[in-house]
Amino acid sequence: MYDFLRKISNTPYSIFGIFLFQIVLLMGTQFTAWPEMLVYPYLLDNGFRLYGEIVHPYLPLVPYMLWVVLDRANFSPYALWVFANFYQLVISSLFLILARRILPNVSLVIPFLLYVVLHIVWEGNGFWFDTAAILFILGAFYFFLRYRENATLKNVLFIGLLIGISIIIKQTAFWYAIVTILLIMWHGLHSKSKRANTVSQIVVFRL
């Protein structure tokens, strides 16, 4: 019975159904258009400078990203809503890919549905610096899973690049870099034959 339910729940129709449910949730809940997400890009478009004429407590990537995205839409809250919903669907897609890798024998509907519901409950419906960083942090975790399967320098470089981008979005993502370095050390140093390779990869990651 369990195997039958697992096969049914992992079909494209069930996954599509949860994506549709997420879209309904995003459209049916109140969207919070944080002023910083609209004002900072608008000021940049009008010649103001971050950290000079604009008091900005975070790192600069998100305002510049939204400047590029919202410029042609006149920095309207509706354009931010459309972009935020698209961004959330991309994050959900990556979450689904990670769930398939981590839990290959478990119904994907269960963790995916929990993520969709709990994200709205805990984070609300909006776009903030933390939301922007999630995509790159999950991407770094994806390449860490690939690193565990194939400990190559390319995977380490992708991990470092994606975590570096998340740090440029929000400083607190720095802690993910510390955790990742420790995980790479733990994974690689358990074998003497991998020790030199792991040390060189960590040096490249830090650079």
mmCIF file of C-alpha atoms in Angstrom:
data_model
loop_
_atom_site.group_PDB
_atom_site.id
_atom_site.type_symbol
_atom_site.label_atom_id
_atom_site.label_comp_id
_atom_site.label_asym_id
_atom_site.label_seq_id
_atom_site.Cartn_x
_atom_site.Cartn_y
_atom_site.Cartn_z
ATOM 1 C CA MET A 1 0.000 0.000 0.000
ATOM 2 C CA TYR A 2 2.807 2.394 0.919
ATOM 3 C CA ASP A 3 4.671 1.650 -2.320
ATOM 4 C CA PHE A 4 1.518 2.342 -4.309
ATOM 5 C CA LEU A 5 0.979 5.682 -2.556
ATOM 6 C CA ARG A 6 4.646 6.591 -3.074
ATOM 7 C CA LYS A 7 4.442 5.888 -6.797
ATOM 8 C CA ILE A 8 1.226 7.881 -7.143
ATOM 9 C CA SER A 9 2.519 10.826 -5.122
ATOM 10 C CA ASN A 10 5.757 11.027 -7.136
ATOM 11 C CA THR A 11 3.977 11.363 -10.461
ATOM 12 C CA PRO A 12 4.313 14.626 -12.409
ATOM 13 C CA TYR A 13 0.599 15.272 -11.826
ATOM 14 C CA SER A 14 0.955 15.322 -8.042
ATOM 15 C CA ILE A 15 4.027 17.560 -8.201
ATOM 16 C CA PHE A 16 2.235 19.890 -10.621
ATOM 17 C CA GLY A 17 -0.714 19.914 -8.227
ATOM 18 C CA ILE A 18 1.465 21.171 -5.383
ATOM 19 C CA PHE A 19 2.994 23.841 -7.614
ATOM 20 C CA LEU A 20 -0.539 24.904 -8.487
ATOM 21 C CA PHE A 21 -1.419 24.912 -4.779
ATOM 22 C CA GLN A 22 1.590 27.138 -4.079
ATOM 23 C CA ILE A 23 0.535 29.564 -6.806
ATOM 24 C CA VAL A 24 -2.960 29.716 -5.271
ATOM 25 C CA LEU A 25 -1.414 30.380 -1.846
ATOM 26 C CA LEU A 26 0.819 33.140 -3.210
ATOM 27 C CA MET A 27 -2.070 34.761 -5.032
ATOM 28 C CA GLY A 28 -4.514 34.321 -2.165
ATOM 29 C CA THR A 29 -2.382 35.696 0.669
ATOM 30 C CA GLN A 30 -1.477 39.316 1.300
ATOM 31 C CA PHE A 31 1.729 40.299 -0.447
ATOM 32 C CA THR A 32 4.043 42.539 1.580
ATOM 33 C CA ALA A 33 5.851 45.008 -0.666
ATOM 34 C CA TRP A 34 8.633 46.069 1.682
ATOM 35 C CA PRO A 35 9.514 49.734 1.007
ATOM 36 C CA GLU A 36 13.243 48.939 0.808
ATOM 37 C CA MET A 37 12.614 46.611 -2.138
ATOM 38 C CA LEU A 38 11.119 49.480 -4.156
ATOM 39 C CA VAL A 39 12.684 52.662 -2.774
ATOM 40 C CA TYR A 40 16.343 51.625 -3.022
ATOM 41 C CA PRO A 41 16.145 50.566 -6.707
ATOM 42 C CA TYR A 42 14.145 53.714 -7.493
ATOM 43 C CA LEU A 43 16.777 55.932 -5.858
ATOM 44 C CA LEU A 44 19.560 54.111 -7.698
ATOM 45 C CA ASP A 45 17.731 54.755 -10.951
ATOM 46 C CA ASN A 46 17.628 58.447 -10.110
ATOM 47 C CA GLY A 47 21.357 58.764 -9.548
ATOM 48 C CA PHE A 48 21.635 58.250 -5.793
ATOM 49 C CA ARG A 49 24.478 56.113 -4.471
ATOM 50 C CA LEU A 50 24.377 53.347 -1.883
ATOM 51 C CA TYR A 51 26.351 53.991 1.322
ATOM 52 C CA GLY A 52 26.768 57.607 0.269
ATOM 53 C CA GLU A 53 23.428 59.273 -0.276
ATOM 54 C CA ILE A 54 21.376 56.176 0.634
ATOM 55 C CA VAL A 55 21.593 54.702 4.124
ATOM 56 C CA HIS A 56 21.650 50.979 3.410
ATOM 57 C CA PRO A 57 22.425 48.491 6.239
ATOM 58 C CA TYR A 58 22.868 45.471 3.968
ATOM 59 C CA LEU A 59 25.204 44.444 1.184
ATOM 60 C CA PRO A 60 24.407 45.809 -2.282
ATOM 61 C CA LEU A 61 23.367 42.927 -4.547
ATOM 62 C CA VAL A 62 19.581 42.937 -3.973
ATOM 63 C CA PRO A 63 19.004 46.672 -4.675
ATOM 64 C CA TYR A 64 21.013 46.448 -7.888
ATOM 65 C CA MET A 65 19.258 43.228 -8.915
ATOM 66 C CA LEU A 66 15.825 44.789 -8.351
ATOM 67 C CA TRP A 67 16.956 47.940 -10.147
ATOM 68 C CA VAL A 68 17.584 45.873 -13.273
ATOM 69 C CA VAL A 69 14.410 43.781 -12.898
ATOM 70 C CA LEU A 70 11.938 46.560 -12.023
ATOM 71 C CA ASP A 71 13.326 49.390 -14.137
ATOM 72 C CA ARG A 72 11.019 48.901 -17.124
ATOM 73 C CA ALA A 73 7.995 48.455 -14.840
ATOM 74 C CA ASN A 74 8.559 51.837 -13.135
ATOM 75 C CA PHE A 75 9.316 50.083 -9.826
ATOM 76 C CA SER A 76 5.676 49.217 -9.245
ATOM 77 C CA PRO A 77 4.541 46.947 -6.381
ATOM 78 C CA TYR A 78 2.785 44.737 -8.940
ATOM 79 C CA ALA A 79 6.065 44.114 -10.795
ATOM 80 C CA LEU A 80 7.728 43.233 -7.491
ATOM 81 C CA TRP A 81 4.867 40.829 -6.751
ATOM 82 C CA VAL A 82 5.284 39.078 -10.103
ATOM 83 C CA PHE A 83 9.059 38.821 -9.673
ATOM 84 C CA ALA A 84 8.745 37.582 -6.061
ATOM 85 C CA ASN A 85 6.277 34.856 -7.039
ATOM 86 C CA PHE A 86 8.491 33.705 -9.909
ATOM 87 C CA TYR A 87 11.484 33.677 -7.553
ATOM 88 C CA GLN A 88 9.553 31.578 -5.035
ATOM 89 C CA LEU A 89 8.645 29.037 -7.720
ATOM 90 C CA VAL A 90 12.303 28.749 -8.735
ATOM 91 C CA ILE A 91 13.256 28.163 -5.086
ATOM 92 C CA SER A 92 10.540 25.504 -4.808
ATOM 93 C CA SER A 93 11.854 23.771 -7.929
ATOM 94 C CA LEU A 94 15.347 23.643 -6.467
ATOM 95 C CA PHE A 95 13.946 22.408 -3.147
ATOM 96 C CA LEU A 96 12.204 19.611 -5.051
ATOM 97 C CA ILE A 97 15.459 18.623 -6.774
ATOM 98 C CA LEU A 98 17.240 18.516 -3.407
ATOM 99 C CA ALA A 99 14.436 16.483 -1.842
ATOM 100 C CA ARG A 100 14.699 13.936 -4.659
ATOM 101 C CA ARG A 101 18.445 13.584 -4.048
ATOM 102 C CA ILE A 102 18.230 13.368 -0.255
ATOM 103 C CA LEU A 103 15.068 11.243 0.030
ATOM 104 C CA PRO A 104 15.006 9.034 -3.070
ATOM 105 C CA ASN A 105 12.760 6.410 -1.470
ATOM 106 C CA VAL A 106 10.317 8.787 0.205
ATOM 107 C CA SER A 107 7.281 10.455 -1.286
ATOM 108 C CA LEU A 108 8.373 13.858 -2.570
ATOM 109 C CA VAL A 109 4.930 15.277 -1.971
ATOM 110 C CA ILE A 110 5.336 15.202 1.820
ATOM 111 C CA PRO A 111 8.494 17.369 2.168
ATOM 112 C CA PHE A 112 7.466 19.566 -0.775
ATOM 113 C CA LEU A 113 4.004 20.242 0.637
ATOM 114 C CA LEU A 114 5.454 20.961 4.082
ATOM 115 C CA TYR A 115 7.868 23.462 2.565
ATOM 116 C CA VAL A 116 5.162 25.251 0.578
ATOM 117 C CA VAL A 117 2.847 25.598 3.587
ATOM 118 C CA LEU A 118 5.470 26.383 6.235
ATOM 119 C CA HIS A 119 7.149 28.973 4.035
ATOM 120 C CA ILE A 120 3.931 31.000 3.917
ATOM 121 C CA VAL A 121 3.308 30.494 7.640
ATOM 122 C CA TRP A 122 6.810 31.447 8.818
ATOM 123 C CA GLU A 123 8.098 33.807 6.127
ATOM 124 C CA GLY A 124 4.871 35.280 4.783
ATOM 125 C CA ASN A 125 4.321 36.388 1.215
ATOM 126 C CA GLY A 126 6.974 38.903 0.239
ATOM 127 C CA PHE A 127 10.491 39.454 -0.998
ATOM 128 C CA TRP A 128 13.300 40.252 1.413
ATOM 129 C CA PHE A 129 17.081 39.848 1.565
ATOM 130 C CA ASP A 130 16.724 36.452 3.223
ATOM 131 C CA THR A 131 14.403 35.300 0.438
ATOM 132 C CA ALA A 132 16.926 36.351 -2.189
ATOM 133 C CA ALA A 133 19.740 34.495 -0.424
ATOM 134 C CA ILE A 134 17.821 31.208 -0.098
ATOM 135 C CA LEU A 135 18.122 30.386 -3.791
ATOM 136 C CA PHE A 136 21.919 30.596 -3.775
ATOM 137 C CA ILE A 137 22.266 28.805 -0.433
ATOM 138 C CA LEU A 138 20.178 25.906 -1.732
ATOM 139 C CA GLY A 139 22.244 25.934 -4.909
ATOM 140 C CA ALA A 140 25.416 25.665 -2.839
ATOM 141 C CA PHE A 141 23.889 22.760 -0.911
ATOM 142 C CA TYR A 142 23.079 21.025 -4.203
ATOM 143 C CA PHE A 143 26.717 21.200 -5.274
ATOM 144 C CA PHE A 144 27.788 20.010 -1.834
ATOM 145 C CA LEU A 145 25.671 16.896 -2.375
ATOM 146 C CA ARG A 146 27.399 16.454 -5.717
ATOM 147 C CA TYR A 147 30.749 16.960 -3.978
ATOM 148 C CA ARG A 148 29.956 14.087 -1.627
ATOM 149 C CA GLU A 149 29.425 11.873 -4.673
ATOM 150 C CA ASN A 150 32.339 13.247 -6.661
ATOM 151 C CA ALA A 151 34.901 15.294 -4.694
ATOM 152 C CA THR A 152 36.108 17.502 -7.542
ATOM 153 C CA LEU A 153 37.442 21.037 -7.514
ATOM 154 C CA LYS A 154 34.644 22.133 -9.864
ATOM 155 C CA ASN A 155 31.984 21.352 -7.262
ATOM 156 C CA VAL A 156 33.952 23.239 -4.604
ATOM 157 C CA LEU A 157 34.226 26.255 -6.906
ATOM 158 C CA PHE A 158 30.466 26.278 -7.490
ATOM 159 C CA ILE A 159 29.856 25.986 -3.745
ATOM 160 C CA GLY A 160 32.172 28.924 -3.077
ATOM 161 C CA LEU A 161 30.651 31.027 -5.876
ATOM 162 C CA LEU A 162 27.052 30.509 -4.748
ATOM 163 C CA ILE A 163 27.779 31.088 -1.061
ATOM 164 C CA GLY A 164 29.808 34.162 -2.037
ATOM 165 C CA ILE A 165 26.777 35.543 -3.880
ATOM 166 C CA SER A 166 24.547 34.823 -0.880
ATOM 167 C CA ILE A 167 26.996 36.716 1.357
ATOM 168 C CA ILE A 168 26.839 39.725 -0.998
ATOM 169 C CA ILE A 169 23.067 39.561 -0.510
ATOM 170 C CA LYS A 170 23.123 39.320 3.287
ATOM 171 C CA GLN A 171 26.065 39.147 5.672
ATOM 172 C CA THR A 172 24.604 36.402 7.853
ATOM 173 C CA ALA A 173 25.104 33.921 5.000
ATOM 174 C CA PHE A 174 28.773 33.978 6.050
ATOM 175 C CA TRP A 175 27.934 31.314 8.621
ATOM 176 C CA TYR A 176 26.962 28.946 5.823
ATOM 177 C CA ALA A 177 30.489 29.339 4.466
ATOM 178 C CA ILE A 178 31.928 28.295 7.837
ATOM 179 C CA VAL A 179 29.616 25.273 8.046
ATOM 180 C CA THR A 180 30.413 24.280 4.456
ATOM 181 C CA ILE A 181 34.167 24.402 5.053
ATOM 182 C CA LEU A 182 33.729 22.197 8.128
ATOM 183 C CA LEU A 183 31.587 19.726 6.164
ATOM 184 C CA ILE A 184 34.118 19.553 3.344
ATOM 185 C CA MET A 185 36.893 18.952 5.891
ATOM 186 C CA TRP A 186 34.854 16.239 7.609
ATOM 187 C CA HIS A 187 34.042 14.573 4.309
ATOM 188 C CA GLY A 188 37.530 14.691 2.865
ATOM 189 C CA LEU A 189 39.874 14.256 5.813
ATOM 190 C CA HIS A 190 38.414 10.913 6.913
ATOM 191 C CA SER A 191 40.614 9.353 4.247
ATOM 192 C CA LYS A 192 44.365 9.959 4.219
ATOM 193 C CA SER A 193 44.434 9.551 0.454
ATOM 194 C CA LYS A 194 42.076 12.517 0.048
ATOM 195 C CA ARG A 195 43.748 14.779 2.604
ATOM 196 C CA ALA A 196 46.018 16.795 0.316
ATOM 197 C CA ASN A 197 43.276 17.209 -2.275
ATOM 198 C CA THR A 198 40.792 18.381 0.347
ATOM 199 C CA VAL A 199 43.176 20.947 1.821
ATOM 200 C CA SER A 200 43.862 22.417 -1.616
ATOM 201 C CA GLN A 201 40.123 22.600 -2.329
ATOM 202 C CA ILE A 202 39.441 24.419 0.944
ATOM 203 C CA VAL A 203 42.154 26.958 0.093
ATOM 204 C CA VAL A 204 40.523 27.614 -3.293
ATOM 205 C CA PHE A 205 37.098 27.856 -1.608
ATOM 206 C CA ARG A 206 38.350 30.508 0.813
ATOM 207 C CA LEU A 207 39.961 32.489 -1.991
#
